[in-house]
Amino acid sequence: MTFSTTKSVAMSPDDDAPSFDINSSRRLMSHSEVESRGNGYEVLQQAGTVRILLSRPERGNALSLSLAKDLTQLFQTFSSQHSVHRIVLTGKGKYFCSGMDLGEELYEDATERCLALQDLFGAIDACPKTTVAAINGPAFGGGVGLAFVCDIRVAVSTSFFCLSEVKLGLCPATVSRFIIREWGVSLARMAMLTARKIHPQALQEMGVLHAVALDEEALKVVTENLLDDLGFAAPQASAWCKALTRKTRNGNSDHDQFARQISETMVAPGSESEYGVAQFRRGRKNIRWEQAECLHTR
């Protein structure tokens, strides 16, 4: 069986609409210098994209209690920054994230660790910015949750996902919510009960991984191409798409009312659509929203 490594994201019915193609020869974006470092992470920012790099390769990028709290603060901070449109989460070294750091005092801090993970996943899930997991290697336990709480996930072909807690007499209590939601009950239950490795090609076929790259260099190309496409997506409109998805996913009865509110707001004077539609009428089908005048006059 073969698996396609090319996925397209339809942005427009026009032939020249941007597409997400692993084989594209688009120029890779040059990354800015590291803007900040913490205990286990680095942050880089360029234009509307923030990159958060898990940088504990000697520990498999495991989530210490302090790292989980720091990541929560980062996502909460970037959620309110108008200049940030996208957040990419990736790992340094062999692993994406090997889950919670079991070298810490597991039993003394059990409640605090659980709350820290809930806060972290909640902050990512509620983030109005588009979140991308660039999965550079294997993920275990909480690291699987970290990947699949993000909006879009791309992975290297040598990665895999393992909910291995049951082997240690534990269960993925906190992350199970997101794994069940994204993988479905049957696969999530099997993965939790057997601790088997779930390979990226199978998840791509299901549509929960959005691209699989041959190696780490190809993953960089895939990620940059995706970010290039996302640069044509208006930031407020993107946030509304995420909000509507949450309403539908959670079975909210007020979804239709919320949709009506958005429909009215998105065509109000000074809105993104006022600018976007005007540019479309002038023949500009794709807008680089970081450069859009309407965003810089807010």
PDB file of C-alpha atoms in Angstrom:
ATOM      1  CA  MET A   1       0.000   0.000   0.000  1.00  0.00           C
ATOM      2  CA  THR A   2       1.297   3.449  -0.813  1.00  0.00           C
ATOM      3  CA  PHE A   3       0.518   6.680   0.933  1.00  0.00           C
ATOM      4  CA  SER A   4       0.385  10.067  -0.722  1.00  0.00           C
ATOM      5  CA  THR A   5       2.708  12.697   0.681  1.00  0.00           C
ATOM      6  CA  THR A   6       0.880  15.518  -1.028  1.00  0.00           C
ATOM      7  CA  LYS A   7      -2.171  17.180   0.406  1.00  0.00           C
ATOM      8  CA  SER A   8      -3.956  20.249  -0.904  1.00  0.00           C
ATOM      9  CA  VAL A   9      -5.808  22.864   1.062  1.00  0.00           C
ATOM     10  CA  ALA A  10      -8.456  24.477  -1.107  1.00  0.00           C
ATOM     11  CA  MET A  11      -8.416  28.218  -0.672  1.00  0.00           C
ATOM     12  CA  SER A  12     -10.158  29.298  -3.853  1.00  0.00           C
ATOM     13  CA  PRO A  13     -11.726  27.669  -6.906  1.00  0.00           C
ATOM     14  CA  ASP A  14      -9.171  29.440  -9.070  1.00  0.00           C
ATOM     15  CA  ASP A  15      -6.278  27.541 -10.593  1.00  0.00           C
ATOM     16  CA  ASP A  16      -3.746  29.913  -9.076  1.00  0.00           C
ATOM     17  CA  ALA A  17      -4.972  29.393  -5.525  1.00  0.00           C
ATOM     18  CA  PRO A  18      -2.250  28.388  -3.064  1.00  0.00           C
ATOM     19  CA  SER A  19      -1.738  24.669  -2.538  1.00  0.00           C
ATOM     20  CA  PHE A  20       0.007  22.566   0.082  1.00  0.00           C
ATOM     21  CA  ASP A  21       2.529  20.404  -1.783  1.00  0.00           C
ATOM     22  CA  ILE A  22       5.477  18.572  -0.293  1.00  0.00           C
ATOM     23  CA  ASN A  23       7.241  18.576  -3.656  1.00  0.00           C
ATOM     24  CA  SER A  24       6.958  22.315  -4.102  1.00  0.00           C
ATOM     25  CA  SER A  25      10.189  24.204  -4.691  1.00  0.00           C
ATOM     26  CA  ARG A  26       9.093  27.255  -2.734  1.00  0.00           C
ATOM     27  CA  ARG A  27      11.878  29.079  -0.965  1.00  0.00           C
ATOM     28  CA  LEU A  28      12.237  28.176   2.691  1.00  0.00           C
ATOM     29  CA  MET A  29      11.625  31.085   5.021  1.00  0.00           C
ATOM     30  CA  SER A  30      14.723  32.307   6.786  1.00  0.00           C
ATOM     31  CA  HIS A  31      14.171  32.032  10.521  1.00  0.00           C
ATOM     32  CA  SER A  32      14.836  34.936  12.800  1.00  0.00           C
ATOM     33  CA  GLU A  33      17.228  34.577  15.696  1.00  0.00           C
ATOM     34  CA  VAL A  34      16.025  32.979  18.896  1.00  0.00           C
ATOM     35  CA  GLU A  35      14.029  35.688  20.653  1.00  0.00           C
ATOM     36  CA  SER A  36      13.768  33.995  24.010  1.00  0.00           C
ATOM     37  CA  ARG A  37      14.814  30.864  25.825  1.00  0.00           C
ATOM     38  CA  GLY A  38      13.414  29.115  28.819  1.00  0.00           C
ATOM     39  CA  ASN A  39      14.110  25.955  30.723  1.00  0.00           C
ATOM     40  CA  GLY A  40      13.412  23.484  27.933  1.00  0.00           C
ATOM     41  CA  TYR A  41      12.156  25.675  25.097  1.00  0.00           C
ATOM     42  CA  GLU A  42      13.159  28.312  22.564  1.00  0.00           C
ATOM     43  CA  VAL A  43      10.926  30.857  20.849  1.00  0.00           C
ATOM     44  CA  LEU A  44      11.513  32.308  17.390  1.00  0.00           C
ATOM     45  CA  GLN A  45       9.301  34.823  15.638  1.00  0.00           C
ATOM     46  CA  GLN A  46       9.166  36.018  12.047  1.00  0.00           C
ATOM     47  CA  ALA A  47       6.364  38.141  10.651  1.00  0.00           C
ATOM     48  CA  GLY A  48       3.108  36.562  11.853  1.00  0.00           C
ATOM     49  CA  THR A  49       4.601  33.172  12.753  1.00  0.00           C
ATOM     50  CA  VAL A  50       5.889  32.110  16.156  1.00  0.00           C
ATOM     51  CA  ARG A  51       7.904  28.924  16.465  1.00  0.00           C
ATOM     52  CA  ILE A  52       8.147  27.175  19.812  1.00  0.00           C
ATOM     53  CA  LEU A  53      10.942  24.610  19.918  1.00  0.00           C
ATOM     54  CA  LEU A  54      11.015  22.010  22.679  1.00  0.00           C
ATOM     55  CA  SER A  55      14.709  21.913  23.537  1.00  0.00           C
ATOM     56  CA  ARG A  56      15.322  19.122  26.026  1.00  0.00           C
ATOM     57  CA  PRO A  57      16.726  16.566  23.561  1.00  0.00           C
ATOM     58  CA  GLU A  58      18.690  14.806  26.296  1.00  0.00           C
ATOM     59  CA  ARG A  59      15.328  14.058  27.983  1.00  0.00           C
ATOM     60  CA  GLY A  60      13.419  13.356  24.780  1.00  0.00           C
ATOM     61  CA  ASN A  61      11.809  16.812  25.115  1.00  0.00           C
ATOM     62  CA  ALA A  62       9.867  15.477  28.090  1.00  0.00           C
ATOM     63  CA  LEU A  63       7.442  17.855  29.770  1.00  0.00           C
ATOM     64  CA  SER A  64       8.678  18.859  33.186  1.00  0.00           C
ATOM     65  CA  LEU A  65       6.230  20.604  35.474  1.00  0.00           C
ATOM     66  CA  SER A  66       7.963  23.940  34.918  1.00  0.00           C
ATOM     67  CA  LEU A  67       8.057  23.456  31.139  1.00  0.00           C
ATOM     68  CA  ALA A  68       4.343  22.671  31.018  1.00  0.00           C
ATOM     69  CA  LYS A  69       3.610  25.855  32.958  1.00  0.00           C
ATOM     70  CA  ASP A  70       5.920  27.931  30.747  1.00  0.00           C
ATOM     71  CA  LEU A  71       4.328  26.597  27.557  1.00  0.00           C
ATOM     72  CA  THR A  72       0.888  27.413  28.940  1.00  0.00           C
ATOM     73  CA  GLN A  73       1.995  30.993  29.577  1.00  0.00           C
ATOM     74  CA  LEU A  74       3.446  31.261  26.069  1.00  0.00           C
ATOM     75  CA  PHE A  75       0.230  30.151  24.374  1.00  0.00           C
ATOM     76  CA  GLN A  76      -1.862  32.426  26.574  1.00  0.00           C
ATOM     77  CA  THR A  77       0.407  35.382  25.806  1.00  0.00           C
ATOM     78  CA  PHE A  78       0.516  34.815  22.052  1.00  0.00           C
ATOM     79  CA  SER A  79      -3.252  34.309  21.974  1.00  0.00           C
ATOM     80  CA  SER A  80      -3.738  38.002  22.733  1.00  0.00           C
ATOM     81  CA  GLN A  81      -1.056  39.409  20.419  1.00  0.00           C
ATOM     82  CA  HIS A  82      -2.483  40.841  17.190  1.00  0.00           C
ATOM     83  CA  SER A  83       0.865  40.487  15.396  1.00  0.00           C
ATOM     84  CA  VAL A  84       0.852  36.697  15.879  1.00  0.00           C
ATOM     85  CA  HIS A  85      -1.221  34.715  13.391  1.00  0.00           C
ATOM     86  CA  ARG A  86       0.275  31.215  13.598  1.00  0.00           C
ATOM     87  CA  ILE A  87       2.129  29.144  16.191  1.00  0.00           C
ATOM     88  CA  VAL A  88       4.316  26.182  15.223  1.00  0.00           C
ATOM     89  CA  LEU A  89       5.291  23.633  17.854  1.00  0.00           C
ATOM     90  CA  THR A  90       8.168  21.256  17.155  1.00  0.00           C
ATOM     91  CA  GLY A  91      10.963  19.407  18.921  1.00  0.00           C
ATOM     92  CA  LYS A  92      14.738  19.427  18.912  1.00  0.00           C
ATOM     93  CA  GLY A  93      16.634  16.199  18.383  1.00  0.00           C
ATOM     94  CA  LYS A  94      15.292  12.682  17.912  1.00  0.00           C
ATOM     95  CA  TYR A  95      11.915  13.067  19.651  1.00  0.00           C
ATOM     96  CA  PHE A  96       8.977  15.398  19.276  1.00  0.00           C
ATOM     97  CA  CYS A  97       8.001  14.913  22.918  1.00  0.00           C
ATOM     98  CA  SER A  98       8.336  11.842  25.124  1.00  0.00           C
ATOM     99  CA  GLY A  99       5.527  12.871  27.463  1.00  0.00           C
ATOM    100  CA  MET A 100       5.696  13.917  31.100  1.00  0.00           C
ATOM    101  CA  ASP A 101       9.112  13.751  32.729  1.00  0.00           C
ATOM    102  CA  LEU A 102       8.962  10.654  34.940  1.00  0.00           C
ATOM    103  CA  GLY A 103      12.274  11.577  36.513  1.00  0.00           C
ATOM    104  CA  GLU A 104      10.480  14.145  38.655  1.00  0.00           C
ATOM    105  CA  GLU A 105       8.601  13.442  41.869  1.00  0.00           C
ATOM    106  CA  LEU A 106       5.672  11.695  40.214  1.00  0.00           C
ATOM    107  CA  TYR A 107       3.658  10.938  43.323  1.00  0.00           C
ATOM    108  CA  GLU A 108       4.323  14.070  45.358  1.00  0.00           C
ATOM    109  CA  ASP A 109       3.203  16.393  42.558  1.00  0.00           C
ATOM    110  CA  ALA A 110       0.466  14.242  40.970  1.00  0.00           C
ATOM    111  CA  THR A 111      -2.362  16.752  41.320  1.00  0.00           C
ATOM    112  CA  GLU A 112      -0.221  19.714  40.328  1.00  0.00           C
ATOM    113  CA  ARG A 113       1.098  17.870  37.281  1.00  0.00           C
ATOM    114  CA  CYS A 114      -2.416  16.913  36.207  1.00  0.00           C
ATOM    115  CA  LEU A 115      -3.618  20.507  36.539  1.00  0.00           C
ATOM    116  CA  ALA A 116      -0.556  21.796  34.686  1.00  0.00           C
ATOM    117  CA  LEU A 117      -1.246  19.459  31.764  1.00  0.00           C
ATOM    118  CA  GLN A 118      -4.925  20.383  31.719  1.00  0.00           C
ATOM    119  CA  ASP A 119      -3.991  24.061  31.652  1.00  0.00           C
ATOM    120  CA  LEU A 120      -1.476  23.505  28.847  1.00  0.00           C
ATOM    121  CA  PHE A 121      -3.782  21.525  26.583  1.00  0.00           C
ATOM    122  CA  GLY A 122      -6.637  23.889  27.380  1.00  0.00           C
ATOM    123  CA  ALA A 123      -4.531  26.913  26.422  1.00  0.00           C
ATOM    124  CA  ILE A 124      -3.552  25.363  23.090  1.00  0.00           C
ATOM    125  CA  ASP A 125      -7.077  24.154  22.360  1.00  0.00           C
ATOM    126  CA  ALA A 126      -8.585  27.582  23.100  1.00  0.00           C
ATOM    127  CA  CYS A 127      -5.877  29.531  21.278  1.00  0.00           C
ATOM    128  CA  PRO A 128      -7.463  31.687  18.526  1.00  0.00           C
ATOM    129  CA  LYS A 129      -4.292  31.488  16.444  1.00  0.00           C
ATOM    130  CA  THR A 130      -3.753  28.661  13.971  1.00  0.00           C
ATOM    131  CA  THR A 131      -1.585  26.065  15.700  1.00  0.00           C
ATOM    132  CA  VAL A 132       0.659  23.653  13.804  1.00  0.00           C
ATOM    133  CA  ALA A 133       2.457  20.610  15.197  1.00  0.00           C
ATOM    134  CA  ALA A 134       5.559  19.870  13.112  1.00  0.00           C
ATOM    135  CA  ILE A 135       6.241  16.395  14.462  1.00  0.00           C
ATOM    136  CA  ASN A 136       9.947  15.727  13.981  1.00  0.00           C
ATOM    137  CA  GLY A 137      10.074  12.353  15.712  1.00  0.00           C
ATOM    138  CA  PRO A 138       8.310   9.905  18.032  1.00  0.00           C
ATOM    139  CA  ALA A 139       5.770  11.097  20.582  1.00  0.00           C
ATOM    140  CA  PHE A 140       4.787   9.286  23.760  1.00  0.00           C
ATOM    141  CA  GLY A 141       1.962   9.852  26.229  1.00  0.00           C
ATOM    142  CA  GLY A 142       1.489  13.548  26.833  1.00  0.00           C
ATOM    143  CA  GLY A 143       3.550  14.255  23.727  1.00  0.00           C
ATOM    144  CA  VAL A 144       0.849  12.584  21.634  1.00  0.00           C
ATOM    145  CA  GLY A 145      -1.690  14.895  23.215  1.00  0.00           C
ATOM    146  CA  LEU A 146       0.564  17.866  22.550  1.00  0.00           C
ATOM    147  CA  ALA A 147       0.594  17.022  18.851  1.00  0.00           C
ATOM    148  CA  PHE A 148      -3.096  16.310  18.414  1.00  0.00           C
ATOM    149  CA  VAL A 149      -4.443  19.262  20.352  1.00  0.00           C
ATOM    150  CA  CYS A 150      -2.967  21.436  17.570  1.00  0.00           C
ATOM    151  CA  ASP A 151      -5.122  22.413  14.584  1.00  0.00           C
ATOM    152  CA  ILE A 152      -2.860  21.043  11.860  1.00  0.00           C
ATOM    153  CA  ARG A 153      -0.291  18.259  12.174  1.00  0.00           C
ATOM    154  CA  VAL A 154       2.495  17.314   9.814  1.00  0.00           C
ATOM    155  CA  ALA A 155       4.977  14.579  10.633  1.00  0.00           C
ATOM    156  CA  VAL A 156       8.160  12.925   9.471  1.00  0.00           C
ATOM    157  CA  SER A 157       7.683   9.356   8.221  1.00  0.00           C
ATOM    158  CA  THR A 158       9.953   7.914  10.927  1.00  0.00           C
ATOM    159  CA  SER A 159       7.786   9.283  13.721  1.00  0.00           C
ATOM    160  CA  PHE A 160       5.220   7.244  15.621  1.00  0.00           C
ATOM    161  CA  PHE A 161       2.728   7.800  18.418  1.00  0.00           C
ATOM    162  CA  CYS A 162       2.614   5.625  21.507  1.00  0.00           C
ATOM    163  CA  LEU A 163       0.276   5.846  24.484  1.00  0.00           C
ATOM    164  CA  SER A 164       2.550   3.730  26.635  1.00  0.00           C
ATOM    165  CA  GLU A 165       1.206   4.644  30.086  1.00  0.00           C
ATOM    166  CA  VAL A 166      -0.586   1.325  30.638  1.00  0.00           C
ATOM    167  CA  LYS A 167       2.782  -0.477  30.708  1.00  0.00           C
ATOM    168  CA  LEU A 168       3.703   1.548  33.780  1.00  0.00           C
ATOM    169  CA  GLY A 169       0.417   1.070  35.581  1.00  0.00           C
ATOM    170  CA  LEU A 170      -0.776   4.483  34.435  1.00  0.00           C
ATOM    171  CA  CYS A 171      -3.294   5.715  31.891  1.00  0.00           C
ATOM    172  CA  PRO A 172      -3.315   8.812  29.647  1.00  0.00           C
ATOM    173  CA  ALA A 173      -6.022  10.459  31.729  1.00  0.00           C
ATOM    174  CA  THR A 174      -5.459  14.073  30.678  1.00  0.00           C
ATOM    175  CA  VAL A 175      -4.617  13.603  27.009  1.00  0.00           C
ATOM    176  CA  SER A 176      -7.289  10.963  26.351  1.00  0.00           C
ATOM    177  CA  ARG A 177      -9.877  13.681  25.719  1.00  0.00           C
ATOM    178  CA  PHE A 178      -7.955  14.979  22.723  1.00  0.00           C
ATOM    179  CA  ILE A 179      -6.834  11.595  21.409  1.00  0.00           C
ATOM    180  CA  ILE A 180     -10.387  10.213  21.472  1.00  0.00           C
ATOM    181  CA  ARG A 181     -11.680  13.394  19.843  1.00  0.00           C
ATOM    182  CA  GLU A 182      -9.162  13.330  16.996  1.00  0.00           C
ATOM    183  CA  TRP A 183      -8.570   9.595  16.461  1.00  0.00           C
ATOM    184  CA  GLY A 184     -12.030   8.303  17.270  1.00  0.00           C
ATOM    185  CA  VAL A 185     -13.061   5.987  20.091  1.00  0.00           C
ATOM    186  CA  SER A 186     -12.052   2.656  18.545  1.00  0.00           C
ATOM    187  CA  LEU A 187      -8.468   3.501  17.584  1.00  0.00           C
ATOM    188  CA  ALA A 188      -7.854   5.566  20.720  1.00  0.00           C
ATOM    189  CA  ARG A 189      -9.072   2.761  22.973  1.00  0.00           C
ATOM    190  CA  MET A 190      -6.930   0.159  21.197  1.00  0.00           C
ATOM    191  CA  ALA A 191      -3.875   2.439  21.348  1.00  0.00           C
ATOM    192  CA  MET A 192      -4.350   3.058  25.067  1.00  0.00           C
ATOM    193  CA  LEU A 193      -4.958  -0.614  25.936  1.00  0.00           C
ATOM    194  CA  THR A 194      -2.145  -2.115  23.861  1.00  0.00           C
ATOM    195  CA  ALA A 195       0.465   0.678  23.995  1.00  0.00           C
ATOM    196  CA  ARG A 196       1.168  -0.147  20.355  1.00  0.00           C
ATOM    197  CA  LYS A 197       3.010   2.289  18.147  1.00  0.00           C
ATOM    198  CA  ILE A 198       0.638   4.053  15.759  1.00  0.00           C
ATOM    199  CA  HIS A 199       2.438   5.004  12.577  1.00  0.00           C
ATOM    200  CA  PRO A 200       1.893   8.282  10.734  1.00  0.00           C
ATOM    201  CA  GLN A 201       0.813   6.767   7.429  1.00  0.00           C
ATOM    202  CA  ALA A 202      -2.252   5.195   9.052  1.00  0.00           C
ATOM    203  CA  LEU A 203      -3.205   8.475  10.704  1.00  0.00           C
ATOM    204  CA  GLN A 204      -2.727  10.316   7.429  1.00  0.00           C
ATOM    205  CA  GLU A 205      -5.159   7.946   5.732  1.00  0.00           C
ATOM    206  CA  MET A 206      -7.675   8.804   8.446  1.00  0.00           C
ATOM    207  CA  GLY A 207      -7.171  12.510   7.816  1.00  0.00           C
ATOM    208  CA  VAL A 208      -5.891  13.347  11.297  1.00  0.00           C
ATOM    209  CA  LEU A 209      -2.318  13.819  10.088  1.00  0.00           C
ATOM    210  CA  HIS A 210      -2.310  16.283   7.236  1.00  0.00           C
ATOM    211  CA  ALA A 211       1.014  15.396   5.608  1.00  0.00           C
ATOM    212  CA  VAL A 212       3.813  12.878   6.083  1.00  0.00           C
ATOM    213  CA  ALA A 213       7.296  13.885   4.965  1.00  0.00           C
ATOM    214  CA  LEU A 214      10.102  11.510   4.030  1.00  0.00           C
ATOM    215  CA  ASP A 215      12.696  12.984   6.388  1.00  0.00           C
ATOM    216  CA  GLU A 216      13.338  15.987   8.593  1.00  0.00           C
ATOM    217  CA  GLU A 217      14.480  18.216   5.739  1.00  0.00           C
ATOM    218  CA  ALA A 218      11.314  17.389   3.817  1.00  0.00           C
ATOM    219  CA  LEU A 219       9.321  18.140   6.972  1.00  0.00           C
ATOM    220  CA  LYS A 220      10.799  21.631   7.001  1.00  0.00           C
ATOM    221  CA  VAL A 221       9.667  22.122   3.404  1.00  0.00           C
ATOM    222  CA  VAL A 222       6.180  20.812   4.192  1.00  0.00           C
ATOM    223  CA  THR A 223       5.915  23.114   7.190  1.00  0.00           C
ATOM    224  CA  GLU A 224       7.088  26.186   5.294  1.00  0.00           C
ATOM    225  CA  ASN A 225       4.713  25.475   2.414  1.00  0.00           C
ATOM    226  CA  LEU A 226       1.866  25.141   4.877  1.00  0.00           C
ATOM    227  CA  LEU A 227       2.808  28.409   6.576  1.00  0.00           C
ATOM    228  CA  ASP A 228       2.982  30.047   3.156  1.00  0.00           C
ATOM    229  CA  ASP A 229      -0.581  28.934   2.437  1.00  0.00           C
ATOM    230  CA  LEU A 230      -1.752  30.059   5.861  1.00  0.00           C
ATOM    231  CA  GLY A 231      -0.337  33.497   5.137  1.00  0.00           C
ATOM    232  CA  PHE A 232      -3.270  33.998   2.753  1.00  0.00           C
ATOM    233  CA  ALA A 233      -5.809  33.313   5.521  1.00  0.00           C
ATOM    234  CA  ALA A 234      -7.169  36.399   7.280  1.00  0.00           C
ATOM    235  CA  PRO A 235      -6.410  36.138  11.014  1.00  0.00           C
ATOM    236  CA  GLN A 236      -9.819  37.108  12.406  1.00  0.00           C
ATOM    237  CA  ALA A 237     -11.607  34.912   9.885  1.00  0.00           C
ATOM    238  CA  SER A 238      -9.327  32.044  10.919  1.00  0.00           C
ATOM    239  CA  ALA A 239     -10.171  32.603  14.583  1.00  0.00           C
ATOM    240  CA  TRP A 240     -13.887  32.514  13.738  1.00  0.00           C
ATOM    241  CA  CYS A 241     -13.402  29.230  11.860  1.00  0.00           C
ATOM    242  CA  LYS A 242     -11.835  27.751  14.984  1.00  0.00           C
ATOM    243  CA  ALA A 243     -14.607  29.109  17.206  1.00  0.00           C
ATOM    244  CA  LEU A 244     -17.300  27.648  14.945  1.00  0.00           C
ATOM    245  CA  THR A 245     -15.524  24.302  14.977  1.00  0.00           C
ATOM    246  CA  ARG A 246     -15.489  24.302  18.778  1.00  0.00           C
ATOM    247  CA  LYS A 247     -19.189  25.165  18.933  1.00  0.00           C
ATOM    248  CA  THR A 248     -20.101  22.314  16.590  1.00  0.00           C
ATOM    249  CA  ARG A 249     -17.718  19.844  18.212  1.00  0.00           C
ATOM    250  CA  ASN A 250     -19.062  20.541  21.680  1.00  0.00           C
ATOM    251  CA  GLY A 251     -22.673  20.208  20.554  1.00  0.00           C
ATOM    252  CA  ASN A 252     -23.614  23.734  21.615  1.00  0.00           C
ATOM    253  CA  SER A 253     -27.259  24.517  20.997  1.00  0.00           C
ATOM    254  CA  ASP A 254     -26.431  28.163  20.316  1.00  0.00           C
ATOM    255  CA  HIS A 255     -24.300  27.369  17.253  1.00  0.00           C
ATOM    256  CA  ASP A 256     -26.764  28.952  14.811  1.00  0.00           C
ATOM    257  CA  GLN A 257     -27.033  32.118  16.873  1.00  0.00           C
ATOM    258  CA  PHE A 258     -23.239  32.304  17.101  1.00  0.00           C
ATOM    259  CA  ALA A 259     -22.984  31.812  13.324  1.00  0.00           C
ATOM    260  CA  ARG A 260     -25.420  34.687  12.768  1.00  0.00           C
ATOM    261  CA  GLN A 261     -23.361  36.942  15.015  1.00  0.00           C
ATOM    262  CA  ILE A 262     -20.228  36.137  13.050  1.00  0.00           C
ATOM    263  CA  SER A 263     -22.044  36.651   9.742  1.00  0.00           C
ATOM    264  CA  GLU A 264     -23.007  40.166  10.831  1.00  0.00           C
ATOM    265  CA  THR A 265     -19.630  41.049  12.322  1.00  0.00           C
ATOM    266  CA  MET A 266     -17.524  39.826   9.427  1.00  0.00           C
ATOM    267  CA  VAL A 267     -19.159  42.253   6.959  1.00  0.00           C
ATOM    268  CA  ALA A 268     -19.149  45.277   9.269  1.00  0.00           C
ATOM    269  CA  PRO A 269     -17.329  48.476   8.223  1.00  0.00           C
ATOM    270  CA  GLY A 270     -13.598  48.160   8.816  1.00  0.00           C
ATOM    271  CA  SER A 271     -13.695  44.371   8.804  1.00  0.00           C
ATOM    272  CA  GLU A 272     -11.192  42.086   7.120  1.00  0.00           C
ATOM    273  CA  SER A 273     -13.796  41.212   4.502  1.00  0.00           C
ATOM    274  CA  GLU A 274     -14.217  44.858   3.513  1.00  0.00           C
ATOM    275  CA  TYR A 275     -10.542  44.917   2.604  1.00  0.00           C
ATOM    276  CA  GLY A 276     -10.400  41.374   1.206  1.00  0.00           C
ATOM    277  CA  VAL A 277     -13.424  41.718  -1.074  1.00  0.00           C
ATOM    278  CA  ALA A 278     -12.216  45.113  -2.298  1.00  0.00           C
ATOM    279  CA  GLN A 279      -8.850  43.588  -3.209  1.00  0.00           C
ATOM    280  CA  PHE A 280     -10.571  40.666  -4.925  1.00  0.00           C
ATOM    281  CA  ARG A 281     -12.601  43.070  -7.059  1.00  0.00           C
ATOM    282  CA  ARG A 282      -9.348  44.722  -8.089  1.00  0.00           C
ATOM    283  CA  GLY A 283      -8.018  41.385  -9.321  1.00  0.00           C
ATOM    284  CA  ARG A 284      -5.963  40.377  -6.266  1.00  0.00           C
ATOM    285  CA  LYS A 285      -7.034  36.833  -5.468  1.00  0.00           C
ATOM    286  CA  ASN A 286      -4.429  36.126  -2.786  1.00  0.00           C
ATOM    287  CA  ILE A 287      -3.603  38.601  -0.044  1.00  0.00           C
ATOM    288  CA  ARG A 288      -0.600  38.438   2.251  1.00  0.00           C
ATOM    289  CA  TRP A 289      -2.450  39.377   5.400  1.00  0.00           C
ATOM    290  CA  GLU A 290       0.680  40.300   7.376  1.00  0.00           C
ATOM    291  CA  GLN A 291       1.083  43.110   4.837  1.00  0.00           C
ATOM    292  CA  ALA A 292      -2.588  44.107   4.662  1.00  0.00           C
ATOM    293  CA  GLU A 293      -3.212  47.774   5.376  1.00  0.00           C
ATOM    294  CA  CYS A 294      -6.396  46.999   7.318  1.00  0.00           C
ATOM    295  CA  LEU A 295      -4.420  45.118   9.979  1.00  0.00           C
ATOM    296  CA  HIS A 296      -1.857  47.870  10.453  1.00  0.00           C
ATOM    297  CA  THR A 297      -4.490  50.536  11.050  1.00  0.00           C
ATOM    298  CA  ARG A 298      -6.040  48.749  14.035  1.00  0.00           C
TER     299      ARG A 298
END
